[in-house]
């Protein structure tokens, strides 16, 4: 069974149909709805994504206020309309090459709400790519072990690339992230 995959270029409102292969029931993946839109972004040559519903805003890169004695991947904090938001450099966190802050570098501010709390975190990424609309049978389970694995929900085919879909709840749990570091 095949389902339709649509991508939306953020710089133009054109959408082009691409065929995706059905493999794993998308609804069985914890925390992902049956059909969803994802914001895709680049870290070096790798494609990653987060559910668009978790994106608060996308900001141009500006150096955050440093936090003394923070891990290297925690670049500091920014003030977002009166809220203090930690900023994590995903290249550094995932061990994906040396961090360079270019004009295309952005901070994706994510929001996660649970019954107990609401969290915000900024993720420094090389560039935002597209918004990907995904059907309900296209998520593949993640494979192997790496620094990224604890934060993965699965893998998606996007044209001729594979997008690693990140688990926002795990990514925004800074206590758990710091615990994994020690």
Tab-separated table of C-alpha atoms in Angstrom:
chain	number	residue	atom	x	y	z
A	1	UNK	CA	0.000	0.000	0.000
A	2	UNK	CA	1.363	3.416	-0.918
A	3	UNK	CA	0.425	6.742	0.596
A	4	UNK	CA	1.001	10.245	-0.667
A	5	UNK	CA	3.707	12.430	0.827
A	6	UNK	CA	3.619	16.164	0.216
A	7	UNK	CA	6.391	18.641	0.913
A	8	UNK	CA	5.938	22.366	1.216
A	9	UNK	CA	8.884	24.585	0.433
A	10	UNK	CA	9.000	27.337	3.051
A	11	UNK	CA	10.206	29.882	0.491
A	12	UNK	CA	7.425	29.209	-2.006
A	13	UNK	CA	3.960	27.848	-1.465
A	14	UNK	CA	4.321	25.098	-4.106
A	15	UNK	CA	3.666	21.516	-3.077
A	16	UNK	CA	4.903	18.527	-5.041
A	17	UNK	CA	3.603	14.979	-4.592
A	18	UNK	CA	6.175	12.307	-3.810
A	19	UNK	CA	5.403	8.645	-3.230
A	20	UNK	CA	6.308	7.029	0.105
A	21	UNK	CA	6.341	3.332	1.015
A	22	UNK	CA	4.094	2.022	3.794
A	23	UNK	CA	5.949	-0.002	6.399
A	24	UNK	CA	4.927	0.500	10.004
A	25	UNK	CA	1.590	1.669	11.344
A	26	UNK	CA	2.261	5.347	11.993
A	27	UNK	CA	-0.360	5.519	14.733
A	28	UNK	CA	1.518	2.923	16.792
A	29	UNK	CA	4.478	5.238	17.359
A	30	UNK	CA	4.129	6.825	20.778
A	31	UNK	CA	3.413	10.543	20.718
A	32	UNK	CA	2.821	10.857	16.975
A	33	UNK	CA	-0.614	11.453	15.512
A	34	UNK	CA	-1.983	9.387	12.607
A	35	UNK	CA	-1.254	12.116	10.100
A	36	UNK	CA	1.016	15.033	10.857
A	37	UNK	CA	3.092	17.877	9.488
A	38	UNK	CA	6.800	18.027	10.288
A	39	UNK	CA	9.321	20.837	10.110
A	40	UNK	CA	12.443	19.438	8.481
A	41	UNK	CA	15.883	20.896	9.082
A	42	UNK	CA	19.514	20.173	8.313
A	43	UNK	CA	22.476	19.339	10.516
A	44	UNK	CA	25.429	19.136	8.151
A	45	UNK	CA	24.076	16.868	5.363
A	46	UNK	CA	21.593	14.983	7.571
A	47	UNK	CA	17.847	15.666	7.529
A	48	UNK	CA	15.927	15.805	10.825
A	49	UNK	CA	12.367	16.736	11.698
A	50	UNK	CA	10.028	17.669	14.530
A	51	UNK	CA	6.239	17.805	14.570
A	52	UNK	CA	5.153	21.268	13.465
A	53	UNK	CA	2.612	21.404	16.318
A	54	UNK	CA	5.568	21.564	18.738
A	55	UNK	CA	7.248	24.534	17.006
A	56	UNK	CA	6.717	27.824	18.843
A	57	UNK	CA	8.781	29.919	16.426
A	58	UNK	CA	11.873	30.020	14.232
A	59	UNK	CA	14.428	32.729	15.038
A	60	UNK	CA	17.517	33.938	13.239
A	61	UNK	CA	20.735	32.957	14.996
A	62	UNK	CA	21.942	35.375	17.632
A	63	UNK	CA	24.434	34.463	20.310
A	64	UNK	CA	22.579	33.523	23.531
A	65	UNK	CA	23.622	34.622	27.020
A	66	UNK	CA	26.085	31.960	28.242
A	67	UNK	CA	25.382	29.839	31.330
A	68	UNK	CA	28.465	29.240	33.515
A	69	UNK	CA	29.514	25.571	33.871
A	70	UNK	CA	26.867	24.354	31.401
A	71	UNK	CA	27.686	21.431	29.084
A	72	UNK	CA	29.262	22.458	25.777
A	73	UNK	CA	26.059	21.758	23.818
A	74	UNK	CA	24.002	24.171	25.989
A	75	UNK	CA	24.910	27.453	24.304
A	76	UNK	CA	23.059	29.646	26.792
A	77	UNK	CA	19.641	31.227	27.178
A	78	UNK	CA	17.531	33.699	25.230
A	79	UNK	CA	14.681	35.943	26.325
A	80	UNK	CA	11.519	35.050	24.425
A	81	UNK	CA	8.805	37.568	25.285
A	82	UNK	CA	9.820	37.543	28.957
A	83	UNK	CA	10.473	33.798	29.174
A	84	UNK	CA	14.000	32.439	29.665
A	85	UNK	CA	14.615	29.699	27.081
A	86	UNK	CA	17.671	27.392	27.088
A	87	UNK	CA	19.393	27.015	23.702
A	88	UNK	CA	20.956	23.676	22.700
A	89	UNK	CA	23.241	23.298	19.676
A	90	UNK	CA	22.089	20.025	18.086
A	91	UNK	CA	25.254	19.678	16.002
A	92	UNK	CA	27.302	19.691	19.182
A	93	UNK	CA	24.796	17.526	21.093
A	94	UNK	CA	24.595	14.850	18.391
A	95	UNK	CA	28.284	14.971	17.473
A	96	UNK	CA	27.574	16.027	13.878
A	97	UNK	CA	30.710	17.925	12.868
A	98	UNK	CA	31.991	21.283	14.074
A	99	UNK	CA	29.392	23.990	14.755
A	100	UNK	CA	29.489	26.917	12.359
A	101	UNK	CA	27.060	29.791	12.663
A	102	UNK	CA	26.233	30.910	9.125
A	103	UNK	CA	23.509	33.236	7.805
A	104	UNK	CA	21.285	30.148	7.298
A	105	UNK	CA	21.680	29.085	10.969
A	106	UNK	CA	18.436	29.381	12.931
A	107	UNK	CA	17.052	28.590	16.360
A	108	UNK	CA	13.884	26.493	16.331
A	109	UNK	CA	11.997	27.180	19.564
A	110	UNK	CA	10.020	24.089	20.565
A	111	UNK	CA	7.184	23.861	23.068
A	112	UNK	CA	6.100	20.704	24.848
A	113	UNK	CA	3.051	20.604	27.090
A	114	UNK	CA	2.274	17.787	29.480
A	115	UNK	CA	-0.204	17.488	32.336
A	116	UNK	CA	2.510	18.614	34.731
A	117	UNK	CA	4.358	21.362	32.883
A	118	UNK	CA	5.120	23.330	29.771
A	119	UNK	CA	8.690	23.530	28.485
A	120	UNK	CA	10.417	25.634	25.863
A	121	UNK	CA	13.827	25.016	24.341
A	122	UNK	CA	15.700	26.514	21.422
A	123	UNK	CA	17.510	24.168	19.037
A	124	UNK	CA	20.354	25.568	16.930
A	125	UNK	CA	20.246	23.981	13.458
A	126	UNK	CA	22.100	24.653	10.206
A	127	UNK	CA	19.001	25.507	8.171
A	128	UNK	CA	15.262	24.911	8.042
A	129	UNK	CA	14.231	22.923	4.953
A	130	UNK	CA	10.534	22.223	4.378
A	131	UNK	CA	7.243	21.383	5.987
A	132	UNK	CA	6.523	17.717	5.253
A	133	UNK	CA	2.944	16.380	5.347
A	134	UNK	CA	3.053	12.700	6.180
A	135	UNK	CA	0.439	9.996	5.695
A	136	UNK	CA	-0.390	7.529	8.440
A	137	UNK	CA	1.668	4.491	7.367
A	138	UNK	CA	5.094	5.908	6.599
A	139	UNK	CA	7.095	5.859	9.841
A	140	UNK	CA	9.910	3.319	10.031
A	141	UNK	CA	11.456	2.266	13.351
A	142	UNK	CA	14.877	3.727	14.138
A	143	UNK	CA	17.847	1.390	13.828
A	144	UNK	CA	21.255	1.182	15.497
A	145	UNK	CA	22.676	3.133	18.407
A	146	UNK	CA	24.127	6.642	18.361
A	147	UNK	CA	23.980	9.879	20.335
A	148	UNK	CA	20.717	10.624	18.496
A	149	UNK	CA	18.948	7.297	19.192
A	150	UNK	CA	17.401	8.203	22.591
A	151	UNK	CA	15.690	11.184	20.934
A	152	UNK	CA	14.337	9.405	17.835
A	153	UNK	CA	10.710	8.483	17.203
A	154	UNK	CA	11.461	6.912	13.873
A	155	UNK	CA	12.530	7.483	10.286
A	156	UNK	CA	10.581	8.892	7.339
A	157	UNK	CA	11.264	8.684	3.616
A	158	UNK	CA	11.239	12.192	2.151
A	159	UNK	CA	11.919	11.949	-1.556
A	160	UNK	CA	15.365	10.391	-1.892
A	161	UNK	CA	16.375	11.225	1.699
A	162	UNK	CA	15.630	9.711	5.092
A	163	UNK	CA	14.451	12.140	7.777
A	164	UNK	CA	15.151	11.295	11.425
A	165	UNK	CA	12.031	12.295	13.348
A	166	UNK	CA	12.940	13.603	16.803
A	167	UNK	CA	10.872	13.018	19.946
A	168	UNK	CA	10.151	16.512	21.269
A	169	UNK	CA	9.312	15.331	24.790
A	170	UNK	CA	12.680	13.559	25.165
A	171	UNK	CA	14.558	16.414	23.532
A	172	UNK	CA	13.028	19.040	25.822
A	173	UNK	CA	13.644	17.116	29.037
A	174	UNK	CA	16.906	18.910	29.856
A	175	UNK	CA	17.267	17.048	33.172
A	176	UNK	CA	17.246	13.706	31.324
A	177	UNK	CA	19.590	15.066	28.648
A	178	UNK	CA	22.089	16.202	31.298
A	179	UNK	CA	21.703	12.866	33.124
A	180	UNK	CA	22.695	11.012	29.928
A	181	UNK	CA	25.793	13.207	29.702
A	182	UNK	CA	27.128	12.140	33.101
